[in-house]
XYZ file of C-alpha atoms in Angstrom:
278
model
C 109.718 134.350 60.680
C 111.430 136.157 57.675
C 112.343 139.661 57.841
C 113.068 141.999 55.034
C 115.983 144.406 55.425
C 115.765 147.420 52.883
C 118.964 149.417 51.504
C 120.181 152.620 53.168
C 118.088 154.828 50.545
C 114.859 153.105 51.505
C 115.672 153.519 55.323
C 115.749 156.977 54.916
C 112.746 157.604 52.404
C 110.879 154.978 55.079
C 111.891 156.406 58.454
C 108.910 156.837 60.904
C 107.302 153.398 59.616
C 103.517 153.017 59.517
C 102.915 156.936 60.752
C 105.118 158.422 58.091
C 103.097 156.334 55.280
C 99.832 157.737 56.911
C 101.230 161.416 57.232
C 102.399 161.343 53.408
C 98.756 159.808 52.687
C 96.952 162.740 54.441
C 99.123 165.198 52.797
C 98.375 163.831 49.081
C 94.778 163.687 50.040
C 94.808 167.616 51.002
C 95.982 168.430 48.088
C 93.904 166.488 46.015
C 90.742 167.372 47.958
C 91.981 171.274 47.049
C 92.561 170.459 43.442
C 89.046 169.132 43.019
C 87.089 171.543 44.846
C 85.618 172.865 41.706
C 84.456 169.659 40.756
C 80.978 168.064 41.569
C 81.041 165.676 44.186
C 80.056 162.265 43.037
C 77.943 159.619 44.771
C 79.596 157.218 47.053
C 79.416 153.445 45.744
C 78.037 151.168 48.075
C 80.941 149.438 48.300
C 82.626 152.853 49.816
C 80.088 153.233 52.340
C 81.026 152.373 56.215
C 78.419 150.006 58.068
C 78.514 149.161 61.394
C 80.631 146.056 62.395
C 78.787 143.484 64.491
C 80.963 140.396 65.922
C 79.865 137.036 65.247
C 79.051 134.873 68.084
C 81.788 132.352 69.253
C 80.761 128.689 68.811
C 79.911 126.907 71.571
C 82.433 123.840 70.628
C 85.096 126.573 71.208
C 83.845 127.975 74.310
C 83.720 124.331 75.458
C 87.574 123.841 74.625
C 88.427 127.028 77.139
C 86.389 126.820 79.845
C 86.771 129.825 82.574
C 85.979 127.503 85.189
C 86.094 123.834 85.075
C 82.652 122.685 86.152
C 83.111 119.579 88.802
C 81.977 116.694 87.194
C 79.120 114.345 87.993
C 79.546 110.808 88.408
C 76.327 108.165 87.720
C 77.138 105.229 90.517
C 75.336 103.003 88.599
C 77.826 103.054 85.888
C 80.536 101.840 88.452
C 78.452 98.729 90.118
C 76.972 101.085 92.520
C 80.522 102.427 93.911
C 81.192 105.862 94.919
C 84.425 107.974 94.965
C 86.600 108.390 98.382
C 87.342 111.606 97.729
C 86.065 114.376 94.708
C 87.345 114.007 91.394
C 89.225 116.896 90.010
C 91.186 117.400 87.003
C 94.794 116.871 87.455
C 94.463 115.046 90.473
C 95.426 111.048 90.213
C 94.289 108.513 92.580
C 97.453 106.402 93.629
C 98.228 103.550 95.615
C 101.199 101.042 96.171
C 100.189 97.332 96.468
C 101.399 93.685 95.666
C 99.556 91.925 92.937
C 97.879 88.491 93.307
C 97.515 86.052 90.415
C 94.881 83.473 91.488
C 94.785 79.987 90.608
C 92.023 77.438 89.551
C 91.017 76.190 92.636
C 91.184 79.944 94.343
C 88.024 81.000 91.994
C 86.128 77.762 92.906
C 86.693 78.524 96.663
C 85.595 82.139 95.952
C 82.464 81.031 94.256
C 81.382 78.958 97.388
C 81.804 81.894 99.716
C 79.808 84.003 97.396
C 77.085 81.482 97.515
C 77.448 81.038 101.235
C 77.065 84.595 101.762
C 73.736 85.128 99.557
C 71.925 82.441 101.701
C 72.605 84.927 104.764
C 71.255 87.930 102.786
C 74.546 89.300 101.489
C 75.140 89.567 97.904
C 78.866 89.867 97.289
C 80.728 90.796 93.926
C 83.934 89.181 92.994
C 87.103 91.504 93.272
C 88.222 91.785 89.715
C 91.795 92.957 90.232
C 93.582 90.962 93.487
C 96.170 92.439 95.410
C 97.580 93.468 98.930
C 97.541 97.044 99.317
C 100.552 98.716 101.211
C 99.343 102.208 101.170
C 96.364 104.044 101.454
C 94.839 105.636 98.320
C 95.890 109.229 97.919
C 95.789 111.740 95.619
C 98.810 112.748 93.553
C 99.127 115.865 91.161
C 100.340 115.247 87.983
C 103.626 116.971 88.019
C 104.594 114.888 91.353
C 104.074 111.483 89.589
C 107.612 111.101 87.956
C 109.435 112.395 91.323
C 107.348 110.465 93.605
C 108.086 107.145 91.615
C 111.665 107.862 91.213
C 111.725 108.402 95.252
C 110.134 105.135 95.858
C 112.153 103.270 93.388
C 115.229 104.604 95.307
C 113.628 103.732 98.867
C 112.668 100.281 97.457
C 116.446 99.300 96.204
C 117.244 97.523 99.679
C 114.330 95.441 99.681
C 114.226 91.770 99.212
C 111.948 89.538 97.469
C 109.877 87.538 99.992
C 106.873 85.109 100.343
C 103.698 85.363 102.732
C 100.585 83.753 102.902
C 97.022 84.342 104.272
C 93.956 81.975 105.290
C 91.772 83.630 107.863
C 88.870 85.437 106.814
C 88.387 89.008 107.972
C 85.485 91.618 107.140
C 86.482 95.512 106.290
C 84.666 98.507 105.634
C 85.987 101.741 104.192
C 86.084 104.613 106.428
C 82.903 106.261 104.313
C 80.762 103.336 105.193
C 80.026 102.875 101.282
C 81.644 99.453 100.471
C 82.371 96.359 102.759
C 84.751 93.871 101.751
C 85.487 90.158 102.331
C 89.236 89.867 102.886
C 91.693 86.973 103.510
C 94.308 88.200 106.275
C 97.844 87.510 106.066
C 99.090 84.975 108.365
C 102.969 85.220 107.938
C 105.348 87.532 106.097
C 104.057 90.374 108.432
C 107.665 91.744 109.445
C 108.812 91.824 105.773
C 105.768 93.634 104.911
C 106.213 96.588 107.486
C 109.785 96.823 106.112
C 108.244 97.713 102.790
C 105.607 100.141 104.427
C 108.103 101.891 106.383
C 109.810 102.834 102.791
C 106.517 103.973 101.154
C 105.385 105.814 104.111
C 109.239 107.729 104.064
C 107.866 108.873 100.516
C 104.550 109.569 101.587
C 105.670 111.880 104.356
C 108.200 113.726 101.609
C 105.300 114.568 99.121
C 102.779 115.508 102.581
C 100.603 112.700 101.832
C 99.070 110.165 104.258
C 100.759 107.211 105.475
C 99.476 103.591 105.923
C 97.790 102.623 109.075
C 99.524 102.394 112.438
C 98.405 98.829 113.339
C 97.618 97.710 109.415
C 95.835 94.472 108.928
C 97.269 93.135 105.976
C 94.870 91.240 103.562
C 93.692 90.377 100.059
C 90.233 91.583 99.441
C 88.141 88.735 97.828
C 84.506 90.136 97.312
C 82.941 93.537 98.019
C 79.369 94.628 98.197
C 77.995 98.597 98.355
C 77.027 99.669 101.753
C 77.913 99.035 105.553
C 77.079 95.305 105.645
C 79.984 94.494 108.357
C 77.281 93.073 111.016
C 75.745 90.706 108.381
C 78.988 89.380 107.257
C 80.333 88.936 110.596
C 77.145 86.951 111.797
C 77.891 84.507 109.055
C 81.815 84.445 109.270
C 82.736 81.311 110.778
C 80.262 79.654 108.409
C 82.220 81.772 105.568
C 85.685 80.212 107.245
C 84.469 76.654 107.357
C 84.318 76.909 103.638
C 87.874 77.661 103.603
C 89.392 75.005 106.153
C 87.186 72.060 104.557
C 88.454 72.838 100.995
C 88.579 69.293 99.371
C 92.345 69.488 99.391
C 92.618 70.904 103.101
C 92.574 74.404 104.452
C 93.206 76.796 101.758
C 96.287 79.403 101.930
C 96.830 81.986 99.668
C 100.163 82.180 98.805
C 101.500 85.658 97.542
C 104.727 86.020 95.718
C 106.004 89.613 97.019
C 108.643 90.102 94.070
C 107.182 93.039 92.518
C 105.678 96.029 93.881
C 103.652 98.337 91.754
C 102.165 101.872 92.279
C 99.240 102.646 90.323
C 98.432 106.181 89.740
C 95.331 107.264 87.526
C 95.499 104.836 84.501
C 99.350 104.498 84.795
C 101.038 101.477 86.824
C 104.570 101.695 87.642
C 106.728 98.292 88.471
C 109.174 98.051 91.023
C 110.920 94.471 90.916
C 112.468 93.798 94.519
C 116.128 92.328 94.891
C 116.785 88.341 95.149
């Protein structure tokens, strides 16, 4: 901003600011009115007439940019293959979880297709899981301004963790707490101790941020497929038949091998990576 500084003589003549100007103007108008008393008054031009002011309405697009109250968002579950959020969506809240990613191989895809076909004959239509991973935390809610300190805290705790390999090969049925989705997963057979060591680090960070820790007796697994609703009973009834698909694989019983070299944290649309030491 540019400020004009007047000379000392100007300061003396303009002391008092706008009030002084208004007073001088009033005096001049008073003298002029006295001088013009004998003159006939002329009719004011239209431009000099004062009209009542009326405020124009604010455009709706501007009102939408600055709402007083943020209206809750309603979601169409049909846009998400029938899936329903486990918790209400609120602006500034970021769904967050920690996991090890799994990169499938070609024969894994063939086995999953066989599992989907077998489940279908029993009346359960499953959808293959898109992003395969092994969860090491519950899904929690982070405020946006917590993301940086949360991930920094997690990184510091994981500095002592070493990479390892674990395997899974036993099918198991899972259902979320809300009973809105059922999963067919492959449970971990070995590497349980190393996974628990990592969970302890994650739980410590969760506790410091007053978030829910992982399950007391976790069943580590990789979810292979899912369906909407609670189909736990139906899947358990055909679970042995599904396990036979895994055990009678053309190259022998199938085992899923997971290289636990890089832990990841997904919060909203951001993914943070934490390589483990050799």
